[in-house]
Short mmCIF file of C-alpha atoms and ligand atoms in Angstrom, two decimals:
data_model
loop_
_atom_site.label_atom_id
_atom_site.label_comp_id
_atom_site.label_asym_id
_atom_site.label_seq_id
_atom_site.Cartn_x
_atom_site.Cartn_y
_atom_site.Cartn_z
CA SER A 1 46.24 63.73 90.12
CA ASN A 2 45.98 60.62 92.12
CA ASP A 3 43.48 61.92 94.69
CA GLY A 4 40.86 59.32 93.70
CA PRO A 5 40.03 56.42 95.89
CA VAL A 6 42.48 53.65 96.66
CA TYR A 7 40.41 50.53 96.43
CA PRO A 8 40.80 47.60 98.85
CA ASP A 9 42.24 44.41 97.47
CA ASP A 10 39.05 42.72 98.50
CA ALA A 11 36.37 43.02 95.80
CA PRO A 12 33.28 41.42 97.37
CA ALA A 13 30.95 41.38 94.37
CA SER A 14 33.66 39.89 92.08
CA THR A 15 34.57 37.40 94.77
CA GLN A 16 30.93 36.23 94.98
CA LEU A 17 30.52 36.07 91.14
CA LEU A 18 33.87 34.07 90.91
CA ALA A 19 32.54 31.57 93.45
CA ARG A 20 29.36 31.22 91.38
CA ALA A 21 31.30 31.05 88.09
CA ARG A 22 33.57 28.35 89.37
CA GLU A 23 30.63 26.06 89.91
CA VAL A 24 29.71 26.13 86.17
CA ILE A 25 32.77 27.38 84.26
CA PRO A 26 36.29 25.86 84.74
CA GLY A 27 38.34 28.27 86.84
CA GLY A 28 35.34 30.63 86.61
CA VAL A 29 36.62 32.13 83.36
CA ASN A 30 36.22 31.55 79.64
CA SER A 31 39.84 32.28 78.76
CA PRO A 32 42.62 31.37 81.21
CA VAL A 33 44.53 34.65 81.38
CA ARG A 34 41.41 36.28 82.84
CA ALA A 35 41.73 34.28 86.03
CA PHE A 36 44.63 36.40 87.44
CA ARG A 37 46.71 33.21 88.02
CA SER A 38 50.01 34.85 87.31
CA VAL A 39 49.36 37.94 89.44
CA GLY A 40 47.12 36.37 92.11
CA GLY A 41 43.98 37.83 93.55
CA THR A 42 40.47 38.00 92.31
CA PRO A 43 39.61 38.81 88.71
CA ARG A 44 37.23 41.72 88.49
CA PHE A 45 33.88 40.95 86.95
CA MET A 46 32.93 43.88 84.71
CA GLU A 47 29.57 45.45 84.32
CA ARG A 48 29.95 48.30 81.86
CA ALA A 49 32.47 50.49 80.04
CA GLN A 50 32.54 53.86 78.32
CA GLY A 51 35.43 55.38 76.49
CA PRO A 52 38.63 54.37 78.32
CA TRP A 53 36.81 53.44 81.61
CA LEU A 54 35.52 50.22 83.00
CA TRP A 55 33.11 49.61 85.98
CA ASP A 56 33.20 46.39 87.91
CA ALA A 57 30.45 44.62 89.90
CA ASP A 58 31.42 46.57 93.03
CA GLY A 59 30.83 49.81 91.10
CA ARG A 60 34.49 50.65 91.05
CA ARG A 61 35.92 52.56 88.13
CA TYR A 62 39.19 51.42 86.38
CA LEU A 63 41.14 52.94 83.52
CA ASP A 64 41.24 50.16 80.87
CA LEU A 65 44.70 49.31 79.53
CA VAL A 66 43.55 45.89 78.24
CA CYS A 67 41.04 47.19 75.78
CA SER A 68 39.65 43.58 75.36
CA TRP A 69 43.20 42.56 74.49
CA GLY A 70 43.32 44.86 71.47
CA PRO A 71 39.98 45.22 69.77
CA MET A 72 38.65 48.35 71.48
CA ILE A 73 40.91 50.75 69.55
CA LEU A 74 38.36 53.51 69.58
CA GLY A 75 37.47 52.92 73.25
CA HIS A 76 34.24 51.47 74.63
CA GLY A 77 30.86 52.40 73.29
CA HIS A 78 31.95 54.62 70.40
CA PRO A 79 28.64 56.25 69.33
CA ASP A 80 29.07 55.45 65.50
CA VAL A 81 30.05 51.90 66.18
CA ARG A 82 27.13 51.46 68.57
CA ALA A 83 24.76 52.91 65.86
CA ALA A 84 26.15 50.56 63.24
CA VAL A 85 25.67 47.59 65.43
CA LEU A 86 22.09 48.47 66.43
CA GLU A 87 21.22 49.10 62.72
CA ALA A 88 22.63 45.76 61.72
CA ALA A 89 20.87 43.94 64.58
CA GLU A 90 17.55 45.50 63.49
CA GLY A 91 18.02 43.67 60.09
CA SER A 92 18.97 40.32 61.49
CA PHE A 93 21.33 38.87 64.06
CA SER A 94 22.42 36.23 61.59
CA PHE A 95 21.36 35.16 58.12
CA GLY A 96 23.81 32.41 57.43
CA MET A 97 23.64 33.79 53.87
CA PRO A 98 25.79 36.41 52.10
CA THR A 99 25.31 40.10 52.96
CA ALA A 100 26.52 43.46 51.63
CA ARG A 101 28.10 44.21 55.02
CA GLU A 102 30.58 41.38 54.88
CA VAL A 103 31.56 42.39 51.43
CA ALA A 104 32.23 45.98 52.66
CA LEU A 105 34.35 44.75 55.49
CA ALA A 106 36.36 42.51 53.11
CA GLU A 107 36.81 45.53 50.79
CA GLU A 108 38.01 47.66 53.61
CA ILE A 109 40.62 45.06 54.64
CA VAL A 110 41.77 44.62 51.09
CA ALA A 111 42.06 48.31 50.54
CA ARG A 112 44.18 48.74 53.67
CA VAL A 113 46.62 45.82 53.22
CA ASP A 114 48.19 46.00 49.82
CA PRO A 115 49.26 42.38 49.20
CA VAL A 116 45.95 41.06 50.35
CA GLU A 117 43.69 40.49 47.31
CA GLN A 118 40.98 38.42 49.04
CA VAL A 119 40.00 37.55 52.50
CA ARG A 120 37.79 34.84 54.02
CA LEU A 121 35.99 35.97 57.16
CA VAL A 122 35.90 33.79 60.26
CA SER A 123 35.02 34.33 63.95
CA SER A 124 38.25 34.24 65.82
CA GLY A 125 41.90 34.65 65.45
CA THR A 126 42.37 30.95 66.22
CA GLU A 127 40.17 30.04 63.29
CA ALA A 128 42.03 32.44 61.06
CA THR A 129 45.47 30.91 61.77
CA MET A 130 44.09 27.38 61.76
CA SER A 131 42.61 27.95 58.34
CA ALA A 132 45.68 29.76 56.99
CA ILE A 133 47.77 26.66 57.95
CA ARG A 134 45.31 24.32 56.30
CA LEU A 135 45.39 26.47 53.15
CA ALA A 136 49.22 26.50 53.17
CA ARG A 137 49.36 22.77 53.62
CA GLY A 138 46.68 22.15 50.94
CA ALA A 139 48.50 24.52 48.48
CA THR A 140 51.92 23.05 49.03
CA GLY A 141 51.02 19.44 49.60
CA ARG A 142 53.35 19.47 52.54
CA SER A 143 52.63 19.15 56.34
CA VAL A 144 55.38 20.65 58.36
CA VAL A 145 54.86 24.16 59.94
CA VAL A 146 57.60 26.37 61.45
CA LYS A 147 56.70 28.67 64.25
CA PHE A 148 58.69 30.69 66.69
CA ALA A 149 58.84 30.28 70.52
CA GLY A 150 56.92 32.95 72.31
CA CYS A 151 54.61 33.71 69.39
CA TYR A 152 51.01 32.84 70.06
CA HIS A 153 48.63 32.13 67.27
CA GLY A 154 45.58 30.95 69.19
CA HIS A 155 44.92 27.43 70.52
CA VAL A 156 45.35 25.58 67.28
CA ASP A 157 46.69 22.10 67.86
CA ALA A 158 49.57 22.39 65.40
CA LEU A 159 50.51 25.77 66.94
CA LEU A 160 50.41 24.68 70.52
CA ALA A 161 53.83 23.10 70.47
CA SER A 162 56.94 24.10 72.37
CA ALA A 163 60.47 23.47 71.44
CA GLY A 164 62.47 20.58 72.73
CA SER A 165 65.99 21.22 73.92
CA GLY A 166 67.89 21.70 70.71
CA VAL A 167 67.30 24.12 67.93
CA ALA A 168 65.22 22.71 65.13
CA THR A 169 63.78 19.84 67.21
CA PHE A 170 60.26 18.90 66.40
CA GLY A 171 57.74 20.25 68.82
CA LEU A 172 56.30 18.58 71.80
CA PRO A 173 52.67 19.13 72.68
CA ASP A 174 52.17 22.20 74.87
CA SER A 175 49.03 20.86 76.26
CA PRO A 176 47.44 17.49 77.05
CA GLY A 177 44.94 16.81 74.24
CA VAL A 178 47.36 17.97 71.57
CA PRO A 179 48.37 14.75 69.86
CA ALA A 180 52.08 14.17 69.52
CA SER A 181 51.34 13.73 65.87
CA ALA A 182 49.99 17.19 65.54
CA ALA A 183 52.77 18.90 67.52
CA GLY A 184 55.28 16.69 65.74
CA GLU A 185 54.53 18.41 62.46
CA THR A 186 55.53 21.64 63.96
CA ILE A 187 59.08 22.96 64.29
CA VAL A 188 59.64 25.60 66.93
CA LEU A 189 62.50 27.98 66.48
CA PRO A 190 63.84 30.87 68.45
CA TYR A 191 62.43 34.23 67.38
CA ASN A 192 64.78 36.58 65.57
CA ASP A 193 67.31 33.76 64.91
CA VAL A 194 68.13 33.64 61.25
CA ALA A 195 70.83 30.99 61.64
CA ALA A 196 68.36 28.56 63.18
CA LEU A 197 65.85 29.20 60.37
CA GLU A 198 68.47 28.62 57.71
CA ALA A 199 69.68 25.41 59.43
CA THR A 200 66.22 24.06 59.75
CA PHE A 201 65.32 24.71 56.04
CA ALA A 202 68.68 23.28 54.98
CA GLU A 203 67.67 20.04 56.68
CA ARG A 204 63.94 19.74 56.08
CA GLY A 205 62.97 22.53 53.70
CA SER A 206 61.24 20.20 51.20
CA GLU A 207 58.78 19.15 53.95
CA ILE A 208 57.84 22.63 55.15
CA ALA A 209 54.46 23.96 54.10
CA ALA A 210 54.67 27.29 55.91
CA VAL A 211 56.48 29.62 58.31
CA ILE A 212 54.07 31.39 60.67
CA THR A 213 55.20 34.34 62.61
CA GLU A 214 53.59 37.21 64.58
CA ALA A 215 54.25 40.19 62.28
CA ALA A 216 55.71 41.79 65.40
CA ALA A 217 55.43 39.64 68.52
CA GLY A 218 53.09 40.91 71.14
CA ASN A 219 52.43 37.73 73.13
CA MET A 220 55.73 37.46 74.90
CA GLY A 221 55.51 41.17 75.56
CA VAL A 222 56.31 43.33 72.58
CA VAL A 223 59.30 41.91 70.67
CA PRO A 224 59.44 43.41 67.21
CA PRO A 225 61.34 41.50 64.48
CA ALA A 226 65.03 42.42 64.41
CA PRO A 227 66.15 44.40 61.29
CA GLY A 228 66.38 41.80 58.49
CA PHE A 229 64.46 39.06 60.22
CA THR A 230 61.29 39.42 58.25
CA ASP A 231 63.38 39.69 55.00
CA ALA A 232 65.12 36.42 56.06
CA LEU A 233 61.77 34.69 56.60
CA ARG A 234 60.57 35.79 53.14
CA ARG A 235 63.85 34.76 51.36
CA VAL A 236 64.38 31.36 53.12
CA SER A 237 60.68 30.25 52.79
CA ALA A 238 60.54 31.29 49.09
CA GLU A 239 63.82 29.47 48.32
CA HIS A 240 62.30 26.28 49.57
CA GLY A 241 58.74 26.70 48.27
CA ALA A 242 57.23 27.17 51.64
CA LEU A 243 54.56 29.92 52.28
CA LEU A 244 55.06 32.79 54.76
CA VAL A 245 52.10 33.49 56.97
CA SER A 246 52.17 36.86 58.78
CA ASP A 247 49.88 36.80 61.86
CA GLU A 248 48.56 40.35 62.26
CA VAL A 249 45.71 39.40 64.58
CA MET A 250 47.07 41.73 67.23
CA THR A 251 49.07 44.20 65.15
CA GLY A 252 46.63 44.51 62.24
CA PHE A 253 44.99 47.96 61.99
CA ARG A 254 46.65 48.87 65.30
CA CYS A 255 50.30 49.44 64.47
CA SER A 256 49.19 51.50 61.46
CA PRO A 257 46.22 51.81 59.19
CA SER A 258 47.15 48.36 57.84
CA GLY A 259 49.18 46.89 60.65
CA TRP A 260 52.87 46.04 61.16
CA PHE A 261 53.07 45.55 57.30
CA GLY A 262 52.42 49.19 56.89
CA LEU A 263 55.15 50.14 59.29
CA GLU A 264 57.94 47.78 58.29
CA GLY A 265 57.03 47.72 54.57
CA GLU A 266 57.27 44.90 52.17
CA PRO A 267 60.06 42.45 52.91
CA ALA A 268 62.91 42.22 50.32
CA GLY A 269 61.80 39.47 48.05
CA GLY A 270 58.08 40.20 48.33
CA ALA A 271 55.08 40.26 50.62
CA PRO A 272 53.99 37.40 52.90
CA ASP A 273 51.75 34.92 51.06
CA LEU A 274 48.99 34.90 53.72
CA PHE A 275 47.93 37.21 56.51
CA THR A 276 45.65 36.69 59.48
CA PHE A 277 43.57 39.34 61.12
CA GLY A 278 41.27 39.66 64.12
CA LYS A 279 40.79 41.88 67.17
CA VAL A 280 40.46 45.42 65.75
CA MET A 281 38.68 44.26 62.61
CA GLY A 282 35.81 42.90 64.70
CA GLY A 283 35.39 46.08 66.78
CA GLY A 284 34.74 43.96 69.89
CA PHE A 285 32.67 41.33 68.19
CA PRO A 286 33.70 37.87 67.03
CA ALA A 287 35.23 38.60 63.64
CA ALA A 288 38.58 37.60 62.15
CA ALA A 289 40.00 36.89 58.74
CA PHE A 290 42.75 35.29 56.67
CA GLY A 291 43.72 36.42 53.32
CA GLY A 292 46.40 36.86 50.59
CA ARG A 293 46.85 36.56 46.85
CA ALA A 294 43.73 35.67 44.87
CA ASP A 295 45.36 32.63 43.23
CA LEU A 296 46.13 31.17 46.64
CA MET A 297 42.74 32.00 48.17
CA ALA A 298 41.20 30.34 45.06
CA GLN A 299 42.33 26.99 46.64
CA LEU A 300 39.58 27.41 49.23
CA ALA A 301 36.17 25.84 48.83
CA PRO A 302 33.97 26.37 46.94
CA GLU A 303 36.48 27.51 44.28
CA GLY A 304 39.12 24.96 45.25
CA PRO A 305 39.56 21.76 47.21
CA VAL A 306 40.67 23.09 50.61
CA TYR A 307 37.59 22.94 52.90
CA GLN A 308 36.86 25.72 55.40
CA ALA A 309 33.53 27.00 56.61
CA GLY A 310 31.50 28.65 59.44
CA THR A 311 27.82 29.04 60.51
CA LEU A 312 28.43 32.61 61.77
CA SER A 313 31.25 33.63 59.46
CA GLY A 314 30.70 37.14 58.29
CA ASN A 315 28.10 37.64 60.86
CA PRO A 316 26.23 40.85 60.07
CA VAL A 317 26.44 42.46 63.48
CA ALA A 318 30.12 41.60 63.79
CA ALA A 319 30.79 42.77 60.33
CA ALA A 320 28.94 46.12 61.08
CA ALA A 321 31.02 46.58 64.21
CA GLY A 322 34.27 45.85 62.43
CA LEU A 323 33.58 48.01 59.38
CA ALA A 324 32.49 50.97 61.53
CA THR A 325 35.54 50.61 63.65
CA LEU A 326 37.95 50.36 60.63
CA GLN A 327 36.27 53.33 58.86
CA ARG A 328 36.99 55.44 62.03
CA CYS A 329 40.62 54.38 62.26
CA THR A 330 41.82 57.57 60.73
CA ASP A 331 45.25 59.27 60.93
CA GLU A 332 44.05 61.23 63.96
CA VAL A 333 43.21 57.97 65.77
CA TYR A 334 46.77 56.58 65.16
CA GLN A 335 48.22 59.86 66.16
CA ARG A 336 46.32 59.72 69.47
CA LEU A 337 47.50 56.10 70.10
CA ASP A 338 51.02 57.30 69.68
CA GLU A 339 50.51 60.20 72.05
CA VAL A 340 48.83 58.04 74.75
CA SER A 341 51.44 55.34 74.51
CA GLU A 342 54.31 57.71 74.62
CA ALA A 343 52.91 59.47 77.69
CA LEU A 344 52.39 56.22 79.57
CA ALA A 345 55.79 54.90 78.54
CA ALA A 346 57.44 58.19 79.56
CA ALA A 347 55.72 57.96 83.03
CA VAL A 348 57.02 54.38 83.47
CA THR A 349 60.56 55.33 82.53
CA ASP A 350 60.49 58.39 84.81
CA SER A 351 58.88 56.67 87.91
CA PHE A 352 60.67 53.37 87.54
CA THR A 353 64.06 55.03 87.02
CA ARG A 354 63.58 57.32 89.98
CA HIS A 355 62.53 54.43 92.21
CA GLY A 356 65.33 52.14 90.95
CA ILE A 357 63.08 49.60 89.29
CA PRO A 358 64.88 47.79 86.45
CA HIS A 359 62.83 47.98 83.34
CA ARG A 360 62.88 47.79 79.52
CA ILE A 361 60.10 49.21 77.24
CA GLN A 362 59.74 47.88 73.73
CA TRP A 363 57.63 49.02 70.87
CA ALA A 364 55.85 47.89 67.73
CA GLY A 365 54.42 51.16 66.44
CA SER A 366 52.26 52.42 69.28
CA MET A 367 52.02 48.94 70.79
CA PHE A 368 54.34 48.69 73.81
CA SER A 369 55.11 46.59 76.80
CA VAL A 370 57.07 46.91 79.98
CA PHE A 371 59.59 44.19 80.80
CA LEU A 372 60.77 44.19 84.44
CA ARG A 373 64.43 43.56 83.47
CA GLU A 374 67.32 45.46 81.92
CA GLY A 375 68.55 44.93 78.46
CA ALA A 376 66.91 44.34 75.04
CA VAL A 377 64.34 41.40 74.69
CA SER A 378 64.64 39.78 71.33
CA SER A 379 63.48 36.23 72.17
CA TYR A 380 61.11 34.28 74.44
CA ASP A 381 64.09 33.26 76.64
CA ASP A 382 64.93 36.97 77.09
CA ALA A 383 61.28 37.74 77.89
CA LYS A 384 61.02 35.00 80.50
CA ASP A 385 64.02 36.40 82.28
CA GLN A 386 62.20 39.21 84.21
CA ASP A 387 60.85 39.86 87.56
CA ALA A 388 57.29 38.38 87.36
CA GLU A 389 56.75 38.61 91.14
CA LEU A 390 57.38 42.30 91.04
CA PHE A 391 55.05 42.68 88.13
CA GLY A 392 52.30 41.08 90.27
CA ARG A 393 52.79 43.57 93.05
CA PHE A 394 52.88 46.47 90.62
CA PHE A 395 49.71 45.16 88.86
CA HIS A 396 47.88 45.10 92.20
CA ALA A 397 49.17 48.56 93.23
CA MET A 398 47.77 49.84 89.89
CA LEU A 399 44.46 47.99 90.37
CA ARG A 400 43.92 49.53 93.83
CA ARG A 401 44.53 52.99 92.12
CA GLY A 402 41.92 52.25 89.49
CA VAL A 403 44.05 51.11 86.55
CA HIS A 404 43.46 47.75 84.99
CA LEU A 405 46.66 46.50 83.41
CA PRO A 406 46.80 43.21 81.52
CA PRO A 407 47.28 40.63 84.33
CA SER A 408 50.53 39.27 83.01
CA CYS A 409 54.03 40.58 82.39
CA PHE A 410 53.95 38.90 78.92
CA GLU A 411 51.23 41.16 77.56
CA ALA A 412 51.22 44.45 75.69
CA TRP A 413 49.47 47.35 77.26
CA PHE A 414 46.59 48.41 75.04
CA VAL A 415 45.42 51.88 74.70
CA SER A 416 42.58 53.49 72.62
CA ALA A 417 41.96 56.74 70.90
CA ALA A 418 39.38 57.45 73.76
CA HIS A 419 42.16 57.65 76.23
CA ASP A 420 41.90 61.36 76.81
CA ASP A 421 44.05 63.71 78.90
CA GLU A 422 42.10 62.85 82.06
CA ALA A 423 42.76 59.13 81.47
CA VAL A 424 46.41 59.72 80.87
CA GLU A 425 46.81 61.79 83.94
CA HIS A 426 45.06 59.21 85.99
CA ALA A 427 47.37 56.52 84.72
CA VAL A 428 50.52 58.62 85.12
CA ALA A 429 49.69 59.43 88.78
CA ALA A 430 48.95 55.71 89.41
CA ILE A 431 52.22 54.65 87.90
CA GLU A 432 54.17 57.04 90.02
CA ALA A 433 52.34 56.01 93.24
CA SER A 434 52.52 52.33 92.43
CA ALA A 435 56.14 52.45 91.52
CA ALA A 436 56.97 54.19 94.85
CA GLU A 437 54.95 51.55 96.67
CA VAL A 438 56.56 48.46 95.18
CA ALA A 439 60.13 49.70 94.82
N1 PLP B 1 47.19 35.46 66.79
C1 PLP B 1 47.68 36.35 67.59
C2 PLP B 1 48.91 37.21 67.21
C3 PLP B 1 46.98 36.73 68.80
O1 PLP B 1 47.44 37.69 69.56
C4 PLP B 1 45.86 36.00 69.08
C5 PLP B 1 45.09 36.27 70.37
O2 PLP B 1 45.58 36.89 71.29
C6 PLP B 1 45.38 34.98 68.26
C7 PLP B 1 46.08 34.69 67.12
C8 PLP B 1 44.22 34.17 68.57
O3 PLP B 1 43.09 34.94 68.42
P1 PLP B 1 41.69 34.56 69.23
O4 PLP B 1 41.89 34.76 70.67
O5 PLP B 1 40.66 35.56 68.62
O6 PLP B 1 41.35 33.19 68.82
#
């Protein structure tokens, strides 16, 4: 039922905190999407969370459909994860020396993702993709990287490049501060476009160190690879001696017990050479990883010449949180993610259809997003062709009704296994009331 409070748009405690934050933190936030720039209004400063619920500085309760952008797959404050974190912290916050916990986390990842024989633990998804690219360049002795428009791999220089006008043009920097030389080693291609991939490799194949792709794209909204696209990536990169890097930072351990790989299966022609992970495997703490075949990973220092390191890599508290989270990602958890996602998507379909709001829902396993447009989305150009202004109004209608969606129409809606029936009912009622309001 939606008989809960309808909050005012004005959030006095968050407004005050934002003003204070802006004095000392650029834009008042430590990651830009948190600032609500694309939906307008004041970002809510959060104070605590439990299960699927968040409480902000004004004491208002929200259903969380961000889940920290993916990590909180078991919901907030899972008692077993909390216990593991506290126990690890009793030992040490950080040794900067090897520990059994990080070995156990690496073993858990290797056991879940068949082609991954070894992983190196790092502290963020950005570090994971940055290091995977370095390893690919080191192992191949080449420098060019192919990525796809709309895929986000963190704020790595080489991966913050957008395409020029034509297909297969070398990238231009996406941000001041990214040297043209860094972006110029990156080729940006349209996602799901096998012909563009083949043309690029035909022209520059011998210079290409790696193709990096989101296993299933989640950063332009959810856009899964079209049938055959991953196979083509594998085939074309292998033909030219380039490595295939599958970025599972978002999809890993969420789409299935292993990730997108476990759903789609091994591409014809063999598994990707390298994988990157983050989010779920840190259980809400800074932990991420990259990994692959042992012979390739042996190129890394101290075994091999490719340098990579980190003061806090394998941090015991983060490793404990990640391990406890992964150990509790059971079949029942994935079943619940499916049920919750399907219930929310059905509510969107039902309400939006009834109120005449054009929409399109897309899936990667239980990961889904809602595009405010009609017709399939298979590329970034498609994803950009939607009603962002309407999304902003819908977002705020939901926020007033105590549901915190990702504040951008290019993001997946994240659910957790702690989203119980009360949470789902709350969301469904808010979706109906918000659709009625914005239609
Ligand atoms: N790769 C993918 C697919 C991501 O979704 C993200 C973050 O959203 C990253 C890499 C970067 O991870 P992080 O934000 O931990 O640096």
